[in-house]
Amino acid sequence: MPISDMFRPPVNHAMRVLDRAFFRKSVPLAAARVFEDDQISRCRNYLGQDILHIDRIGSIRSIPEDKTGGMRGRKALLLNPNIRPEDPSTWSSKLLELIEAEKVHVAPYQLELSYDTWTYHDIMSAIIPEDDQNELPTGFSIVGHVAHLNLREQYLQYKSLIAAVLMDKNPAIRTVINKIDDVGIENEYRTFKYELLAGDPSLQVEIKEVDCTFRFDYSRVYWNSRLNTEHERLVDLFRPGEAVCDVMAGVGPFAVPAAKRKIFVWANDLNPDSYASLVDATSLNKVSQFLQPFNEDGRSFIRTSAQSLLADDRQVDVTPKGKRRSKEAEACASTEARAQMYITQPKTFHHYVMNLPATAITFLDAFIGLYKGREDLFSPHTSTQLPMIHVYCFCTKSDDNKAEKVKICKEISSRIGYALQPNDEKFEFWDVRDVAPQKRMFCASFRLPPEVAFR
């Protein structure tokens, strides 16, 4: 028997109700009793490959005291299964050396393994038949205390087992759910239908991302923990003092971290529950000076927010705490020094974020004529550039994404009535993540053309 098989759990492919007591195993080994406890580490390092090296199984074990008085020491080192306690011919020269020096004694040892020893993958591999193990369910999202599965049909018969083992092996998980439809197919708020597989039915969660805290009911809003890297990537493009319009903001995974960086954010979401959580996050993360939440239709918000920003005078005092000046000192300070203590909200947005990949591209026609008659606000009349638009979308997937880039660029061009060029360095195309075997999420970024903005 291969050594690795000796430590695998017992198999029961007929199990449909989790029987934790079934998963027990006794493995006969050799152990080296170390006579002096302070020599444990030295002996283990010296013996090297003679020691048992198996993940999650410690090689140092406590053993009963030898009541006959013939053996000292209460610690032993588990040895490689190839070493047999009754056969000195299997003992290495290093082990023999320690025995002759009266530092260790080799004796039989029964290693007891139980359900707690093995991982989720170990246990499920012992339950699910081999023919179904090619895509064993191992990937899942964790949102607060909730594990969110998306089980393939072949694994639905094992769903209760999968949920029970997941909770056992992940102490932070108190609830396991399985999605039973595609996000956004029946609900414009991007929520989904689910079934509770195990645990607490409450989906009211609290999570942290990029040093920000969010609280929401996961059953009533959209959240995807796998997008945390994308959230960081995009926010890194923004600069303090800029203005960002987050058209489909959700609970604020782009908006709140950006506001923490002293970026003015107007964040909108159509879902009343998302809006409520966004308002809560604004207060909870102390960013109300920089973040304004809205609950409107995204298409109309693109236009109304641009006009409202022009009329909104906002200035935020960013003087470091403990260094605020007295009225006398302030009066004496130079104009330049005073300006460094405040950030004034711009009159135009530097970025638009449109994270609604199923339909965001269809909103792009709202940018046509957005600044008609206000050419004076932008270059060459001022130093201000027209805003960057970051629109998320789904498409097919390929090894190089070239065909997808052309297709998406063509669709965007059609929506705004202006031909963007996929090979133009100003048209940026970012591979966000795979969402299905033949489906990928992308972010297309481009500067709003003057031919569109002023039409």
Coordinates of C-alpha atoms in Angstrom, one line a residue:
M1 CA 0.0 0.0 0.0
P2 CA 1.4 3.5 -0.9
I3 CA 2.2 5.5 2.2
S4 CA -0.3 8.2 1.3
D5 CA -3.1 5.7 1.2
M6 CA -2.4 4.6 4.8
F7 CA -3.5 8.0 6.1
R8 CA -6.6 8.5 3.9
P9 CA -10.1 8.2 5.5
P10 CA -12.2 5.1 5.2
V11 CA -14.5 5.1 2.1
N12 CA -18.3 4.9 2.0
H13 CA -19.7 5.9 -1.3
A14 CA -23.2 5.0 -0.1
M15 CA -23.3 7.6 2.7
R16 CA -26.1 10.2 2.3
V17 CA -26.3 11.3 5.9
L18 CA -23.1 12.4 7.5
D19 CA -21.8 9.8 10.0
R20 CA -18.8 11.4 11.6
A21 CA -18.1 8.4 13.8
F22 CA -17.5 6.3 10.6
F23 CA -14.3 8.2 9.9
R24 CA -11.9 6.5 12.2
K25 CA -8.7 4.8 11.5
S26 CA -5.8 3.2 13.4
V27 CA -2.4 3.3 11.7
P28 CA 0.4 1.1 13.1
L29 CA 3.7 2.9 13.2
A30 CA 7.0 3.0 14.9
A31 CA 7.8 5.8 17.4
A32 CA 11.1 6.8 18.9
R33 CA 10.7 7.6 22.6
V34 CA 13.1 10.4 23.5
F35 CA 14.6 10.0 26.9
E36 CA 15.2 13.7 27.6
D37 CA 12.4 16.1 26.7
D38 CA 14.8 18.9 25.9
Q39 CA 16.3 16.7 23.1
I40 CA 13.1 16.4 21.1
S41 CA 13.8 19.1 18.5
R42 CA 17.5 18.1 18.1
C43 CA 16.5 14.4 17.6
R44 CA 13.8 15.4 15.1
N45 CA 16.1 17.5 13.0
Y46 CA 18.8 14.9 13.1
L47 CA 16.6 12.1 12.0
G48 CA 15.2 14.1 9.0
Q49 CA 13.5 11.8 6.6
D50 CA 13.1 9.1 9.2
I51 CA 10.4 11.3 10.8
L52 CA 6.7 11.0 9.7
H53 CA 5.9 13.9 7.4
I54 CA 2.2 14.0 6.8
D55 CA 0.1 17.2 6.5
R56 CA -2.0 17.9 9.6
I57 CA -0.5 15.0 11.6
G58 CA 2.1 16.2 14.1
S59 CA 5.2 14.1 14.5
I60 CA 5.7 14.8 18.2
R61 CA 3.4 12.8 20.5
S62 CA 2.9 12.5 24.2
I63 CA 3.2 8.9 25.5
P64 CA 2.4 7.3 28.8
E65 CA 5.1 7.2 31.4
D66 CA 6.9 3.9 31.7
K67 CA 5.8 2.7 35.1
T68 CA 8.4 0.0 35.3
G69 CA 11.0 2.8 35.4
G70 CA 13.0 1.4 32.6
M71 CA 12.3 4.2 30.1
R72 CA 12.5 7.9 30.7
G73 CA 10.8 10.6 28.7
R74 CA 7.1 11.3 27.9
K75 CA 7.5 12.4 24.3
A76 CA 8.0 10.4 21.2
L77 CA 8.7 11.0 17.5
L78 CA 6.5 9.3 15.0
L79 CA 8.6 7.6 12.4
N80 CA 8.3 6.9 8.7
P81 CA 6.0 3.9 8.0
N82 CA 8.9 2.2 6.2
I83 CA 10.5 1.8 9.6
R84 CA 9.1 -1.2 11.5
P85 CA 9.6 -1.4 15.2
E86 CA 10.2 -5.2 15.2
D87 CA 12.7 -5.1 12.4
P88 CA 16.1 -3.4 13.1
S89 CA 17.0 -3.9 9.4
T90 CA 14.6 -1.1 8.6
W91 CA 16.3 1.3 11.0
S92 CA 18.5 3.9 9.5
S93 CA 22.1 4.5 10.6
K94 CA 21.1 7.8 12.2
L95 CA 18.4 6.1 14.2
L96 CA 20.7 3.3 15.3
E97 CA 23.2 5.9 16.4
L98 CA 20.7 7.5 18.7
I99 CA 19.7 4.2 20.0
E100 CA 23.3 3.2 20.8
A101 CA 23.8 6.6 22.4
E102 CA 20.8 5.7 24.7
K103 CA 19.0 8.9 23.5
V104 CA 15.9 7.1 22.0
H105 CA 14.1 3.8 22.1
V106 CA 12.0 2.5 19.2
A107 CA 8.6 1.0 20.1
P108 CA 5.3 0.3 18.4
Y109 CA 2.7 3.1 18.3
Q110 CA -0.9 3.1 17.2
L111 CA -1.8 6.4 15.5
E112 CA -5.5 7.1 15.9
L113 CA -7.1 9.2 13.2
S114 CA -10.6 10.6 13.3
Y115 CA -13.1 12.8 11.4
D116 CA -11.3 15.9 12.8
T117 CA -8.0 14.8 11.2
W118 CA -9.1 15.1 7.6
T119 CA -10.0 18.1 5.4
Y120 CA -13.2 18.8 3.6
H121 CA -11.6 17.5 0.4
D122 CA -10.5 14.3 2.2
I123 CA -14.0 13.6 3.6
M124 CA -15.9 14.3 0.4
S125 CA -13.5 12.2 -1.7
A126 CA -14.3 9.3 0.6
I127 CA -18.1 9.9 0.2
I128 CA -18.6 10.9 -3.5
P129 CA -18.1 8.1 -6.0
E130 CA -14.9 8.4 -8.1
D131 CA -16.8 8.9 -11.3
D132 CA -18.2 12.2 -9.9
Q133 CA -14.9 13.5 -8.5
N134 CA -13.5 15.2 -11.6
E135 CA -15.0 18.5 -10.5
L136 CA -15.5 17.9 -6.8
P137 CA -17.2 21.0 -5.3
T138 CA -14.3 22.9 -3.6
G139 CA -14.8 26.4 -4.8
F140 CA -17.3 28.6 -2.9
S141 CA -17.7 32.2 -1.9
I142 CA -17.6 33.3 1.8
V143 CA -19.6 36.4 2.6
G144 CA -19.4 37.1 6.3
H145 CA -20.6 33.9 8.0
V146 CA -22.3 32.6 4.8
A147 CA -20.8 30.1 2.4
H148 CA -22.4 30.5 -1.0
L149 CA -22.3 27.4 -3.2
N150 CA -23.2 27.1 -6.9
L151 CA -23.5 23.3 -7.2
R152 CA -23.6 21.5 -10.5
E153 CA -26.6 19.2 -11.0
Q154 CA -24.6 16.0 -10.4
Y155 CA -23.7 17.1 -6.9
L156 CA -27.2 18.1 -5.8
Q157 CA -27.8 14.7 -4.3
Y158 CA -24.9 15.3 -2.0
K159 CA -25.8 18.9 -1.0
S160 CA -26.6 18.2 2.6
L161 CA -23.4 16.3 3.1
I162 CA -21.4 19.0 1.4
A163 CA -22.9 21.7 3.6
A164 CA -22.4 19.8 6.8
V165 CA -18.8 19.0 6.1
L166 CA -18.1 22.6 5.0
M167 CA -19.4 23.9 8.3
D168 CA -17.4 21.4 10.3
K169 CA -14.2 22.3 8.5
N170 CA -14.7 26.0 8.5
P171 CA -15.5 27.3 12.0
A172 CA -16.3 30.8 10.8
I173 CA -19.1 29.5 8.5
R174 CA -22.5 29.4 10.2
T175 CA -24.7 29.3 7.1
V176 CA -24.5 27.4 3.8
I177 CA -26.6 28.3 0.9
N178 CA -26.8 27.1 -2.7
K179 CA -27.8 29.4 -5.6
I180 CA -30.6 28.1 -7.7
D181 CA -30.8 30.7 -10.5
D182 CA -28.5 33.1 -12.4
V183 CA -27.9 36.5 -10.9
G184 CA -29.9 39.2 -12.6
I185 CA -32.0 36.9 -14.9
E186 CA -35.3 37.5 -13.0
N187 CA -34.2 40.4 -10.8
E188 CA -32.8 43.8 -11.9
Y189 CA -31.3 44.2 -8.4
R190 CA -28.9 41.3 -9.1
T191 CA -30.1 39.3 -6.2
F192 CA -30.6 35.5 -6.6
K193 CA -32.8 32.7 -5.4
Y194 CA -31.2 30.3 -3.1
E195 CA -31.9 27.3 -0.8
L196 CA -30.6 27.0 2.7
L197 CA -28.5 23.9 3.1
A198 CA -27.4 24.1 6.7
G199 CA -27.1 26.5 9.6
D200 CA -28.5 29.8 10.6
P201 CA -31.1 31.1 8.2
S202 CA -30.1 34.7 8.8
L203 CA -28.1 36.3 5.9
Q204 CA -27.5 39.6 7.7
V205 CA -23.7 39.8 7.4
E206 CA -20.8 42.1 8.3
I207 CA -17.7 42.0 6.2
K208 CA -14.5 43.9 5.8
E209 CA -12.8 44.8 2.5
V210 CA -9.8 47.2 1.9
D211 CA -10.1 48.5 5.5
C212 CA -13.8 49.2 5.1
T213 CA -16.8 47.7 6.8
F214 CA -20.0 46.8 5.2
R215 CA -23.3 45.5 6.7
F216 CA -26.1 44.1 4.6
D217 CA -28.6 41.3 4.1
Y218 CA -27.0 39.1 1.5
S219 CA -30.3 37.9 0.3
R220 CA -31.4 41.4 -0.7
V221 CA -28.3 43.0 -2.3
Y222 CA -25.5 42.1 -4.7
W223 CA -22.1 41.3 -3.3
N224 CA -19.2 39.3 -4.9
S225 CA -16.2 38.6 -2.7
R226 CA -14.2 37.5 -5.7
L227 CA -14.2 41.1 -7.0
N228 CA -12.1 42.5 -4.2
T229 CA -9.0 42.6 -6.4
E230 CA -10.9 44.5 -9.1
H231 CA -12.3 46.9 -6.6
E232 CA -8.7 47.8 -5.5
R233 CA -7.5 48.0 -9.1
L234 CA -10.0 50.5 -10.2
V235 CA -9.9 52.6 -7.0
D236 CA -6.1 52.8 -7.4
L237 CA -6.8 54.8 -10.7
F238 CA -8.5 57.6 -8.8
R239 CA -6.6 60.5 -7.2
P240 CA -7.5 62.5 -4.0
G241 CA -9.6 65.5 -4.8
E242 CA -11.1 63.9 -8.0
A243 CA -14.8 63.4 -8.4
V244 CA -16.2 59.9 -9.3
C245 CA -19.7 59.0 -10.3
D246 CA -20.5 55.4 -9.4
V247 CA -23.7 54.7 -11.3
M248 CA -24.5 51.2 -10.1
A249 CA -22.7 51.4 -6.7
G250 CA -24.4 48.5 -4.9
V251 CA -23.4 48.7 -1.2
G252 CA -20.3 50.7 -2.1
P253 CA -17.3 48.4 -2.7
F254 CA -15.8 51.0 -5.1
A255 CA -17.4 54.1 -3.5
V256 CA -16.5 53.7 0.2
P257 CA -12.7 52.9 -0.3
A258 CA -12.5 55.7 -2.8
A259 CA -14.1 58.2 -0.3
K260 CA -11.6 57.1 2.4
R261 CA -8.9 58.3 0.0
K262 CA -10.4 61.8 0.0
I263 CA -12.1 61.3 -3.4
F264 CA -15.5 62.9 -3.9
V265 CA -17.9 60.1 -4.8
W266 CA -21.5 60.3 -5.9
A267 CA -22.8 56.8 -5.5
N268 CA -26.1 55.5 -6.8
D269 CA -28.1 52.3 -6.8
L270 CA -31.6 51.5 -7.9
N271 CA -32.1 48.8 -5.2
P272 CA -33.5 50.4 -2.0
D273 CA -31.8 47.8 0.2
S274 CA -28.4 48.5 -1.5
Y275 CA -29.0 52.2 -1.0
A276 CA -29.8 51.6 2.7
S277 CA -26.6 49.6 3.2
L278 CA -24.6 52.3 1.3
V279 CA -26.0 55.0 3.6
D280 CA -25.0 52.8 6.6
A281 CA -21.5 52.2 5.2
T282 CA -21.1 55.9 4.6
S283 CA -21.7 56.6 8.3
L284 CA -20.0 53.5 9.6
N285 CA -16.7 54.2 7.7
K286 CA -16.9 58.0 8.5
V287 CA -16.8 59.1 4.8
S288 CA -19.9 61.3 4.7
Q289 CA -17.9 64.4 3.8
F290 CA -16.7 62.7 0.6
L291 CA -19.5 60.3 -0.3
Q292 CA -23.1 61.2 -1.3
P293 CA -25.5 58.2 -1.7
F294 CA -28.4 58.2 -4.1
N295 CA -31.3 55.9 -4.9
E296 CA -32.2 56.6 -8.6
D297 CA -32.4 55.0 -12.0
G298 CA -28.9 54.7 -13.4
R299 CA -29.7 56.2 -16.8
S300 CA -31.2 59.3 -15.4
F301 CA -28.5 59.6 -12.7
I302 CA -25.8 59.9 -15.3
R303 CA -27.4 63.1 -16.6
T304 CA -28.8 64.6 -13.4
S305 CA -25.6 64.1 -11.4
A306 CA -23.5 65.9 -14.0
Q307 CA -25.8 68.9 -13.8
S308 CA -26.1 68.8 -10.0
L309 CA -22.3 68.6 -9.5
L310 CA -21.9 71.8 -11.4
A311 CA -24.2 73.6 -8.9
D312 CA -22.9 71.8 -5.7
D313 CA -20.3 73.8 -3.8
R314 CA -18.5 71.6 -1.4
Q315 CA -15.3 72.1 0.5
V316 CA -13.8 69.6 3.0
D317 CA -11.5 70.6 5.8
V318 CA -8.7 68.0 5.8
T319 CA -6.4 69.6 8.4
P320 CA -4.7 66.8 10.3
K321 CA -6.1 66.3 13.8
G322 CA -4.2 68.0 16.5
K323 CA -2.8 70.6 14.1
R324 CA -5.7 72.9 13.7
R325 CA -4.7 76.5 13.8
S326 CA -6.1 79.2 16.1
K327 CA -8.1 82.0 14.5
E328 CA -5.1 84.3 14.9
A329 CA -2.7 81.8 13.3
E330 CA -5.2 81.2 10.5
A331 CA -5.4 84.9 9.8
C332 CA -1.7 85.1 9.5
A333 CA -1.3 82.1 7.3
S334 CA -0.7 82.5 3.6
T335 CA -3.4 81.8 1.1
E336 CA -1.3 78.9 -0.2
A337 CA -1.0 77.3 3.2
R338 CA -4.7 77.7 3.9
A339 CA -5.5 75.9 0.6
Q340 CA -3.5 72.9 1.6
M341 CA -6.0 72.4 4.5
Y342 CA -9.1 72.1 2.3
I343 CA -10.2 70.0 -0.7
T344 CA -12.7 71.6 -3.0
Q345 CA -15.1 69.3 -4.9
P346 CA -14.6 69.6 -8.7
K347 CA -17.4 70.7 -11.0
T348 CA -17.1 67.8 -13.3
F349 CA -16.6 64.0 -12.8
H350 CA -13.2 62.5 -13.6
H351 CA -14.5 59.0 -13.7
Y352 CA -17.8 57.1 -14.2
V353 CA -18.0 53.6 -12.8
M354 CA -20.7 51.3 -14.4
N355 CA -20.5 47.9 -12.7
L356 CA -23.6 46.2 -14.0
P357 CA -22.0 43.7 -16.4
A358 CA -25.2 42.2 -17.7
T359 CA -26.6 45.5 -19.0
A360 CA -24.3 48.5 -18.3
I361 CA -23.3 49.0 -21.9
T362 CA -27.0 49.7 -22.8
F363 CA -26.8 52.8 -20.5
L364 CA -24.0 54.4 -22.5
D365 CA -26.3 56.4 -24.8
A366 CA -27.0 58.6 -21.7
F367 CA -23.6 60.2 -22.2
I368 CA -24.6 61.6 -25.6
G369 CA -24.8 65.4 -25.3
L370 CA -24.0 65.2 -21.6
Y371 CA -22.1 68.5 -21.7
K372 CA -23.7 70.0 -24.8
G373 CA -23.1 73.7 -24.7
R374 CA -20.5 73.5 -21.9
E375 CA -17.4 73.0 -24.0
D376 CA -15.9 75.8 -21.9
L377 CA -15.5 73.5 -18.9
F378 CA -13.0 71.3 -20.7
S379 CA -9.7 71.3 -22.6
P380 CA -8.6 73.3 -24.5
H381 CA -10.5 76.0 -22.6
T382 CA -9.4 74.6 -19.2
S383 CA -7.0 71.9 -18.0
T384 CA -9.9 69.6 -17.3
Q385 CA -10.2 66.5 -19.4
L386 CA -13.5 64.8 -20.3
P387 CA -14.2 61.9 -17.9
M388 CA -13.0 58.3 -18.1
I389 CA -15.8 55.7 -18.4
H390 CA -15.3 52.3 -16.9
V391 CA -18.0 50.0 -18.1
Y392 CA -18.2 46.3 -17.0
C393 CA -19.6 43.6 -19.3
F394 CA -19.8 39.9 -20.0
C395 CA -18.5 38.3 -23.2
T396 CA -17.2 35.0 -24.5
K397 CA -13.7 33.9 -23.5
S398 CA -10.6 33.1 -25.5
D399 CA -6.9 32.7 -24.8
D400 CA -5.9 36.2 -25.9
N401 CA -9.3 38.1 -25.6
K402 CA -8.6 39.8 -28.9
A403 CA -12.0 38.9 -30.5
E404 CA -13.8 39.9 -27.3
K405 CA -12.1 43.3 -27.3
V406 CA -13.1 44.0 -30.9
K407 CA -16.7 42.8 -30.2
I408 CA -17.1 44.9 -27.0
C409 CA -15.5 48.0 -28.6
K410 CA -17.9 47.7 -31.5
E411 CA -20.9 47.4 -29.2
I412 CA -19.8 50.5 -27.1
S413 CA -19.3 52.4 -30.4
S414 CA -22.8 51.5 -31.5
R415 CA -24.3 52.7 -28.2
I416 CA -22.5 56.1 -28.2
G417 CA -22.7 56.7 -31.9
Y418 CA -19.0 57.2 -32.3
A419 CA -16.4 54.7 -33.6
L420 CA -13.9 53.8 -31.0
Q421 CA -10.9 51.8 -32.1
P422 CA -10.0 48.6 -30.2
N423 CA -6.3 49.1 -31.0
D424 CA -6.2 52.7 -29.7
E425 CA -4.1 52.8 -26.6
K426 CA -6.7 55.0 -25.0
F427 CA -9.2 52.1 -25.2
E428 CA -8.3 49.9 -22.2
F429 CA -9.6 46.4 -21.9
W430 CA -9.2 44.5 -18.6
D431 CA -9.9 40.8 -18.0
V432 CA -11.7 40.7 -14.6
R433 CA -12.6 37.1 -14.0
D434 CA -14.1 34.0 -15.5
V435 CA -17.8 33.6 -14.5
A436 CA -18.6 30.3 -16.4
P437 CA -16.7 27.9 -18.6
Q438 CA -17.4 30.0 -21.7
K439 CA -18.1 33.4 -20.1
R440 CA -15.8 36.1 -18.8
M441 CA -16.3 39.4 -17.1
F442 CA -14.4 42.4 -18.6
C443 CA -13.9 46.1 -17.9
A444 CA -13.6 48.5 -20.8
S445 CA -12.2 51.9 -20.0
F446 CA -12.2 54.9 -22.4
R447 CA -12.3 58.7 -22.3
L448 CA -15.7 60.2 -23.2
P449 CA -15.1 61.5 -26.8
P450 CA -15.9 65.2 -27.3
E451 CA -17.9 64.2 -30.4
V452 CA -20.2 62.4 -28.0
A453 CA -20.2 64.7 -24.9
F454 CA -20.9 67.9 -26.9
R455 CA -23.3 66.5 -29.5

